[in-house]
Structure formats: C-alpha cells, structure tokens
mmCIF file of C-alpha atoms in Angstrom:
data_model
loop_
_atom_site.group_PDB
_atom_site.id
_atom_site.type_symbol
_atom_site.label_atom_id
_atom_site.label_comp_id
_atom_site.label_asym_id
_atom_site.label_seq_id
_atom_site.Cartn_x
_atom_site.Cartn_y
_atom_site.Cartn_z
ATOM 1 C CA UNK A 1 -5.087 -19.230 4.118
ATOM 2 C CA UNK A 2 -5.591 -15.549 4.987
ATOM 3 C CA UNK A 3 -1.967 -13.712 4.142
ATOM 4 C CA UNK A 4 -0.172 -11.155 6.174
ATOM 5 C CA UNK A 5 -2.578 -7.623 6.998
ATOM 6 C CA UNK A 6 -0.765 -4.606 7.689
ATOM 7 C CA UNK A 7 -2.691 -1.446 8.319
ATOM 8 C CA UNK A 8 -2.842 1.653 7.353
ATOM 9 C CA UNK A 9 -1.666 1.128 3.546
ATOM 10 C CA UNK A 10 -0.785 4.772 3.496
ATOM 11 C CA UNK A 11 0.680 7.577 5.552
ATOM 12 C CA UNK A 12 1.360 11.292 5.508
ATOM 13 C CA UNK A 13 2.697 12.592 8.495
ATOM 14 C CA UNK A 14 4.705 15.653 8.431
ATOM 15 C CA UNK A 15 8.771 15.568 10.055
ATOM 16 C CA UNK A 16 9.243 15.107 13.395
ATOM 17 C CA UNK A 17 5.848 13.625 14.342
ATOM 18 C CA UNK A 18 5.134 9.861 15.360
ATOM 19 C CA UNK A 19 3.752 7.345 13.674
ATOM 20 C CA UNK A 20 2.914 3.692 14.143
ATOM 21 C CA UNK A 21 1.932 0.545 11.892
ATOM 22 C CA UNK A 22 0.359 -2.664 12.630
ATOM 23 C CA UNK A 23 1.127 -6.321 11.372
ATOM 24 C CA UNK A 24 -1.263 -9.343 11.611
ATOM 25 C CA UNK A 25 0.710 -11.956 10.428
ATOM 26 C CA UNK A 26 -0.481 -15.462 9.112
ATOM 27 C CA UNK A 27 -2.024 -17.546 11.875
ATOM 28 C CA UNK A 28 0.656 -19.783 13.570
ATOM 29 C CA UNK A 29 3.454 -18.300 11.667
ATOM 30 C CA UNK A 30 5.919 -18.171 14.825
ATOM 31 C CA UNK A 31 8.929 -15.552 12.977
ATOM 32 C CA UNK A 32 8.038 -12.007 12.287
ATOM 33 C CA UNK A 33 9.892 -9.610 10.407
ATOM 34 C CA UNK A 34 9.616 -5.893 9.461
ATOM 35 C CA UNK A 35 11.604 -4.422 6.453
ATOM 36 C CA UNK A 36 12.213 -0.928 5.174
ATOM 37 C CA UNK A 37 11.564 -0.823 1.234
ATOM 38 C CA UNK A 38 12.981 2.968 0.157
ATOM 39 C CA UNK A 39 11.503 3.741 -3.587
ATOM 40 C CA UNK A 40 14.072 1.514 -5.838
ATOM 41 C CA UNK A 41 15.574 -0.431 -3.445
ATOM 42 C CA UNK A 42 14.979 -3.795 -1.927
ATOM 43 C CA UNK A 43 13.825 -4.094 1.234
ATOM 44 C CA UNK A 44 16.256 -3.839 4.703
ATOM 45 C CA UNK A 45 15.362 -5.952 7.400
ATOM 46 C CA UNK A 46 14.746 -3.885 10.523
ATOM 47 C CA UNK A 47 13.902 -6.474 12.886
ATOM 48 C CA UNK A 48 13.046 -10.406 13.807
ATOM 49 C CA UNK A 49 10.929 -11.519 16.635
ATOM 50 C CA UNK A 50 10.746 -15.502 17.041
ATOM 51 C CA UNK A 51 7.563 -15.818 19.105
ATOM 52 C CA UNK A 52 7.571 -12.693 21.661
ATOM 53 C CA UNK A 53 11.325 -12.496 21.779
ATOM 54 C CA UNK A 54 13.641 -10.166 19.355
ATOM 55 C CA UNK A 55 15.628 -12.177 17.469
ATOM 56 C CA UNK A 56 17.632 -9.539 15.236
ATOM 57 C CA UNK A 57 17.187 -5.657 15.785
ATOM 58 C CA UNK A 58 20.661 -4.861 14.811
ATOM 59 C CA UNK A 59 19.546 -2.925 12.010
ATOM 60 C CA UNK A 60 16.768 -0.680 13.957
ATOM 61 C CA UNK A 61 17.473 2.666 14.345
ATOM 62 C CA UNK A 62 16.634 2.342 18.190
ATOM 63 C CA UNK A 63 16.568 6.331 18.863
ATOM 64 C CA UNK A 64 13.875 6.579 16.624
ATOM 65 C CA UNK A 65 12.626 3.267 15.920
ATOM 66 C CA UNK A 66 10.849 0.617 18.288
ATOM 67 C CA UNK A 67 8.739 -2.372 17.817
ATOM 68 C CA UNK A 68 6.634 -5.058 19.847
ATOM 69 C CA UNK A 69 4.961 -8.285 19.569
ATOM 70 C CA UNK A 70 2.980 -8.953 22.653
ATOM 71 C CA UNK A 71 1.654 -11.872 22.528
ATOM 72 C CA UNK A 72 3.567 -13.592 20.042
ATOM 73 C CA UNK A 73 1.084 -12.517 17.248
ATOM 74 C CA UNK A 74 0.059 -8.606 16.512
ATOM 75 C CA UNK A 75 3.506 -6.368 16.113
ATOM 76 C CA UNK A 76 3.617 -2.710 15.783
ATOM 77 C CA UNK A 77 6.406 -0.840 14.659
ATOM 78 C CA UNK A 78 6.733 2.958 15.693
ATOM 79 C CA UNK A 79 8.738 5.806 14.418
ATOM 80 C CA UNK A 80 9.363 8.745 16.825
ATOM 81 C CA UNK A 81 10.164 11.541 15.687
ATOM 82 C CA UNK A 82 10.058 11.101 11.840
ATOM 83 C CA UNK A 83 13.035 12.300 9.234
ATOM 84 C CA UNK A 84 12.423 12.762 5.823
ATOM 85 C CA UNK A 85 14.447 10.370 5.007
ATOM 86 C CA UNK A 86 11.990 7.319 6.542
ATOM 87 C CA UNK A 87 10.118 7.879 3.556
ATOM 88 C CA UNK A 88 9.512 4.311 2.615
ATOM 89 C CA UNK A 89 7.381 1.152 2.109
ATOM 90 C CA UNK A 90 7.093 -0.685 5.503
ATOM 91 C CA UNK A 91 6.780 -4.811 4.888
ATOM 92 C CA UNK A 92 5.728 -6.942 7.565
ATOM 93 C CA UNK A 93 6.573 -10.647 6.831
ATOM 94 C CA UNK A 94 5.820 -13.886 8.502
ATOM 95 C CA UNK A 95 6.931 -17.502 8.582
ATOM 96 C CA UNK A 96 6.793 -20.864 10.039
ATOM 97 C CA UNK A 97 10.084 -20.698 11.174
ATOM 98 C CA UNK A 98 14.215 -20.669 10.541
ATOM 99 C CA UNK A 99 14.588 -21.431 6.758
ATOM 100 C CA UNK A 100 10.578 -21.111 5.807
ATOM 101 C CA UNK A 101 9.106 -19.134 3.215
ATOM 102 C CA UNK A 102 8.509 -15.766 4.175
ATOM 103 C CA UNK A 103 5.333 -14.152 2.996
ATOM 104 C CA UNK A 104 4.899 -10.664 3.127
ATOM 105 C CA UNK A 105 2.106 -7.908 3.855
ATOM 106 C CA UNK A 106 0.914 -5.501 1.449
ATOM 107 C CA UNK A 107 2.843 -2.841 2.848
ATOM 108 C CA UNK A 108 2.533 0.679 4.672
ATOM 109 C CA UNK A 109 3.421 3.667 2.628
ATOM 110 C CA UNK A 110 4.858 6.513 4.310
ATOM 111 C CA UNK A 111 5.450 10.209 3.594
ATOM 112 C CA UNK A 112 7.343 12.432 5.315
ATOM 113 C CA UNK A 113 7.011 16.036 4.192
ATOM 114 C CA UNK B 1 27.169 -8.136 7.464
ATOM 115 C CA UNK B 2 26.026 -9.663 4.218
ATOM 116 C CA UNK B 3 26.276 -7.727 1.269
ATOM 117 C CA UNK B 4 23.885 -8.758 -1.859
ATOM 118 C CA UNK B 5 25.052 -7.590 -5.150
ATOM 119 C CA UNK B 6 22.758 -7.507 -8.224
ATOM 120 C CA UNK B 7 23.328 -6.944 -12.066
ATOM 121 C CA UNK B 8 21.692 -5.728 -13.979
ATOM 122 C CA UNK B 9 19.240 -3.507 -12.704
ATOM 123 C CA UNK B 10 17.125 -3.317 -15.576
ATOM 124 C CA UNK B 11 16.688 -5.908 -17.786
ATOM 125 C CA UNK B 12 14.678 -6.014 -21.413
ATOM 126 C CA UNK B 13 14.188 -9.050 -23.644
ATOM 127 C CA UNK B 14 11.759 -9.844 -25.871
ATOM 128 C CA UNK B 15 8.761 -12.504 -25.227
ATOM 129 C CA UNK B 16 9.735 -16.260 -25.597
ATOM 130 C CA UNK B 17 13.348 -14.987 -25.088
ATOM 131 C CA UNK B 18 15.582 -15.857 -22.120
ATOM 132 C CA UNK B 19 16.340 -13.967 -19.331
ATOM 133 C CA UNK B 20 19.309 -14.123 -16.492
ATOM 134 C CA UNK B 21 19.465 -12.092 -13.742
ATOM 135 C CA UNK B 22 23.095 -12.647 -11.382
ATOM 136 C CA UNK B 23 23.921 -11.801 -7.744
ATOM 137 C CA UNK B 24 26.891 -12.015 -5.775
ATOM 138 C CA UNK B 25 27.206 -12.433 -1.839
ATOM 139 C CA UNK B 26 29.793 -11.512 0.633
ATOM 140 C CA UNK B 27 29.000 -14.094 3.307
ATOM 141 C CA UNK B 28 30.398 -17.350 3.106
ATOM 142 C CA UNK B 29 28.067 -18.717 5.969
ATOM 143 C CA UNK B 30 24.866 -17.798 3.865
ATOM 144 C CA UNK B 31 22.972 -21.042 2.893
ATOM 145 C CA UNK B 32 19.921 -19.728 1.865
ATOM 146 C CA UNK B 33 18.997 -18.227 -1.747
ATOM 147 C CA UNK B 34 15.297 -16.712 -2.328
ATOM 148 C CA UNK B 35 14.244 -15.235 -5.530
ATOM 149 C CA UNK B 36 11.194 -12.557 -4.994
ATOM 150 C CA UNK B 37 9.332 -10.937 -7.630
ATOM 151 C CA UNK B 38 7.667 -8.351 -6.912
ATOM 152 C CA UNK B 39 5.010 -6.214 -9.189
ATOM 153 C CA UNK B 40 4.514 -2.570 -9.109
ATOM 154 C CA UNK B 41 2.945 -1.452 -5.992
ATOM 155 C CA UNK B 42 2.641 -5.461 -4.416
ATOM 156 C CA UNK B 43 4.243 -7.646 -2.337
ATOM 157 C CA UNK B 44 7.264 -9.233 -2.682
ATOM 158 C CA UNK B 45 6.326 -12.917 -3.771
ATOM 159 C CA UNK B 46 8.967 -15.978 -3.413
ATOM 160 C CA UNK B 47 9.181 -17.597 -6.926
ATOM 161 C CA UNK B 48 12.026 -20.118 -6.156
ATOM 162 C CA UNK B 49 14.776 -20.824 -3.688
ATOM 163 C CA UNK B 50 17.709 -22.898 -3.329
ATOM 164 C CA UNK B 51 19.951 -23.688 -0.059
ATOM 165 C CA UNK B 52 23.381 -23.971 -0.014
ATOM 166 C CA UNK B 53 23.535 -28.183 -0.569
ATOM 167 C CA UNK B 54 21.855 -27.738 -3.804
ATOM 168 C CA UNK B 55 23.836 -26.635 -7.143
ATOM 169 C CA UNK B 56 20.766 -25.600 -9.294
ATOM 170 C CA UNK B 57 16.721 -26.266 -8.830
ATOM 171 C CA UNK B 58 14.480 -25.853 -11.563
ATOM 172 C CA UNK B 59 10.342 -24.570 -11.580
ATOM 173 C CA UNK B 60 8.828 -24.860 -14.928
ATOM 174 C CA UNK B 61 10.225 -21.930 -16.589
ATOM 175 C CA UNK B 62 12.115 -20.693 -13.790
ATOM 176 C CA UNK B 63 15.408 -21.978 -12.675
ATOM 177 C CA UNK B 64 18.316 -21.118 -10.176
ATOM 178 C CA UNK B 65 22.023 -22.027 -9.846
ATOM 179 C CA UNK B 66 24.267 -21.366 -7.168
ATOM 180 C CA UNK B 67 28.478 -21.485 -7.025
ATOM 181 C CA UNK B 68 29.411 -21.546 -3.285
ATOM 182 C CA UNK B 69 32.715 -20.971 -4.233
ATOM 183 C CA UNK B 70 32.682 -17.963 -6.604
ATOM 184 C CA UNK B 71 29.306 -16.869 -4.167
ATOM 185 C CA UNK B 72 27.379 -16.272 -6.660
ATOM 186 C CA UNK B 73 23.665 -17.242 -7.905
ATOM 187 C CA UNK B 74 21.705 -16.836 -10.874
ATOM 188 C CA UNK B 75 17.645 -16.813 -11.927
ATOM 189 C CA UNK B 76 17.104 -18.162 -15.310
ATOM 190 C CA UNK B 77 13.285 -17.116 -16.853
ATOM 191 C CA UNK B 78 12.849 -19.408 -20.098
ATOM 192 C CA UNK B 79 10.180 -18.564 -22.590
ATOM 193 C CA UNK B 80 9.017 -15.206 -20.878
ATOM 194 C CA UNK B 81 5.935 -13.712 -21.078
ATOM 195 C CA UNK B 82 4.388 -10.513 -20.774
ATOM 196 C CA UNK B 83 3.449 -11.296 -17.146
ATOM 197 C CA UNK B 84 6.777 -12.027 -16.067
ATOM 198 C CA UNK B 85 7.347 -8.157 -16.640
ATOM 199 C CA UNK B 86 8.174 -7.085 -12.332
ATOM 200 C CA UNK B 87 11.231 -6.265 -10.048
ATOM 201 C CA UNK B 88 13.075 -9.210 -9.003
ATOM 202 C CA UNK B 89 15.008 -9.636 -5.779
ATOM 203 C CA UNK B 90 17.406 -11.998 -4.851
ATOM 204 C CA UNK B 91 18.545 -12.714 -1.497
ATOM 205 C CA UNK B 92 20.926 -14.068 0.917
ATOM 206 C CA UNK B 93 20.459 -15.287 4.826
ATOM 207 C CA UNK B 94 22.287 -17.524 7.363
ATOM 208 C CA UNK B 95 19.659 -20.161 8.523
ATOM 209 C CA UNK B 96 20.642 -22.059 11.848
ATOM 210 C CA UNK B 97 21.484 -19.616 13.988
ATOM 211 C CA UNK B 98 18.394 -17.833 15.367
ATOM 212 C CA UNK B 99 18.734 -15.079 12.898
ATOM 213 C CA UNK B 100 17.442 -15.770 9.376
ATOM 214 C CA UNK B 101 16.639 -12.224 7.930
ATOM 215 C CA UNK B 102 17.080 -11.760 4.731
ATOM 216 C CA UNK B 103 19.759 -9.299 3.133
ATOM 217 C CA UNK B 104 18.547 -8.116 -0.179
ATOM 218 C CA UNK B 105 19.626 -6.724 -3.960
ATOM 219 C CA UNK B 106 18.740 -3.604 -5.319
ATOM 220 C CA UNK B 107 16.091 -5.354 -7.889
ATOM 221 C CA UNK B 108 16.308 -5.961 -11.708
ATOM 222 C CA UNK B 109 13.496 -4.614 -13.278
ATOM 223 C CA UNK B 110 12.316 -6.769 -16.237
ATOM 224 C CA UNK B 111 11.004 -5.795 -19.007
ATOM 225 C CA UNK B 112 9.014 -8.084 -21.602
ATOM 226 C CA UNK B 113 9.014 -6.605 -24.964
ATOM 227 C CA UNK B 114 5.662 -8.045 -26.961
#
C-alpha cells in the first residue's frame, strides 16, 4: 500500500513569514496526526484529527499554529508568523484507528533563518 | 501529561552483542508501548509494541518487557547487526479515550561496532 506523502520535503523561509505543509495520509486510515521532530529529539505530537474532527490540539501553539482536515483525508498544517525556534522536522502520521500502528510521512524540513 | 524518560542516549556495542535500551513513564493510565526506529534522515518505523496486559513480547531478535508497576519498559536487540545501527524511540499513549497520541523519548542512538 502507498505510505503517508507529505510535501514539500524541505523549507527555508525566513522569521516571521508563513508557511504551510501538506499530508496525504494512507487511504482509509481514519486518525491523523502531526508531530514536531526538533534536531535530537523525538517527535511532539501537535495535533489528532479522528475523521474531520480534532481530537487532541492541546499541544498546538494556536497563536501561531493551525491545522485542517477537510474532508477527512488531506490535512495541512500552517505556521504564521514563523520563530526561529520552529526549526524542525514536521511528521504527518496516519492510522486505522485508537491503538493502530501509526505510520509516518517522510517528513517536512524547515528552516527558519 | 505523560512524561517519557529514556537512557541511554547513545548506545555502542559490538555486532552479535546485546543491546538494552530502558524508558520510564509518568502515567499510570498509559497502556500502550511502541518501539520506533528511526534511520538518519527517515521515518520513524514501528519495530515492536506491547500494551499494558502483556508482560514481555518477543520479534525474532527483538524483544520488549514492560513493569506496570515500576512503569517502566525495555527493548532488547539480540545478535545485532550493522543494520540495526539508528535512533530508537520508545513511547507511551493512553488508548480508549479518543486521544491516543503518542508521548515520546529523546532517542538512543545505537551504534554497531563491526
């Protein structure tokens, strides 16, 4: 089966401007996440949607951060404006469900200069 | 929240050695365990799990225990090889309540001395 797509795999932008990244996940794969991986670290969940609905955004930095999954598929997660410190690997993941393996995207790299 | 510990954070033995890799969790409600393992500049991959009715579960070379009451879990690589040389994460969620995110450890990386 295809795996998760996330697009771009790389990012400059410099501080203060906006950026967005975009998550295909696995077809039928109703729970979506998006994690923060900062260099050395493991990744921090940011957010759950179950279907359309947010399950879990208490980590999101909402002044900055935001995210959507119309549809119940595609998701996008937007930064605006940037800090230096978002400088990080952004993971899309995607499962069946509560308790299911959750398989993860290549990744977005972003820079913040 | 949950709060993953992991130890150590890098890790060297040599091939056809053992290695162990420990974590520690703050949440008593946690009942699910992933392992990832994740090479440089990849994704994470799941290599084994175990929930929180299950004491140890074993994979080939790859085995994990878990003591509920100390909250702590283990990955055990037997025999390693060069290409078990990547970061490993453990993990720690809550499943059953809507919410199953996972809470991550800071990675060990291991290394796999020829």
């Amino acid at each position: 089966e295809a795996g998760v797509a996330q697009s771009p795999r790389y990012k400059i932008i410099e501080k203060r401007q906006s950026v967005a990244f975009w998550c295909n996940p696995i077809s039928g794969h109703a729970t979506l996440y998006w994690y923060q991986q900062i260099l050395g670290q493991g990744p921090k969940l940011l957010i759950q949607f179950q279907n359309n609905g947010v399950v879990d955004d208490s980590q999101l930095p909402k002044d900055r951060f935001s995210a959507e999954r119309l549809k119940g598929v595609d998701s996008t997660l937007k930064i605006q404006p940037a800090k230096l410190e978002d400088s990080a690997v952004y993971l899309c993941a995607s499962s069946y469900g509560q308790g299911r393996e959750a398989f993860f995207g290549q990744g977005t790299r972003l820079t913040v200069v | 929240g949950e709060n993953v510990e992991q130890h150590p954070s890098t890790l060297s033995v040599q091939e056809g050695d053992s290695a162990v890799i420990k974590c520690t969790y703050s949440d008593s409600a946690s009942n699910y365990f992933p392992w990832y393992k994740q090479e440089l500049g990849k994704r994470p991959q799941l290599i084994i799990d175990i929930r929180s009715n299950v004491g140890e579960k074993k994979d080939q070379r790859i085995a994990v225990t878990l003591n509920k009451t100390a909250k702590h879990f283990s990955l055990h690589i037997t025999e390693t090889q060069p290409e078990d040389s990547a970061v490993y994460f453990c993990a720690a969620s809550w499943v059953g309540g809507g919410a199953d995110g996972l809470t991550f450890g800071k990675g060990t990386h291991l290394i796999i001395q020829p």
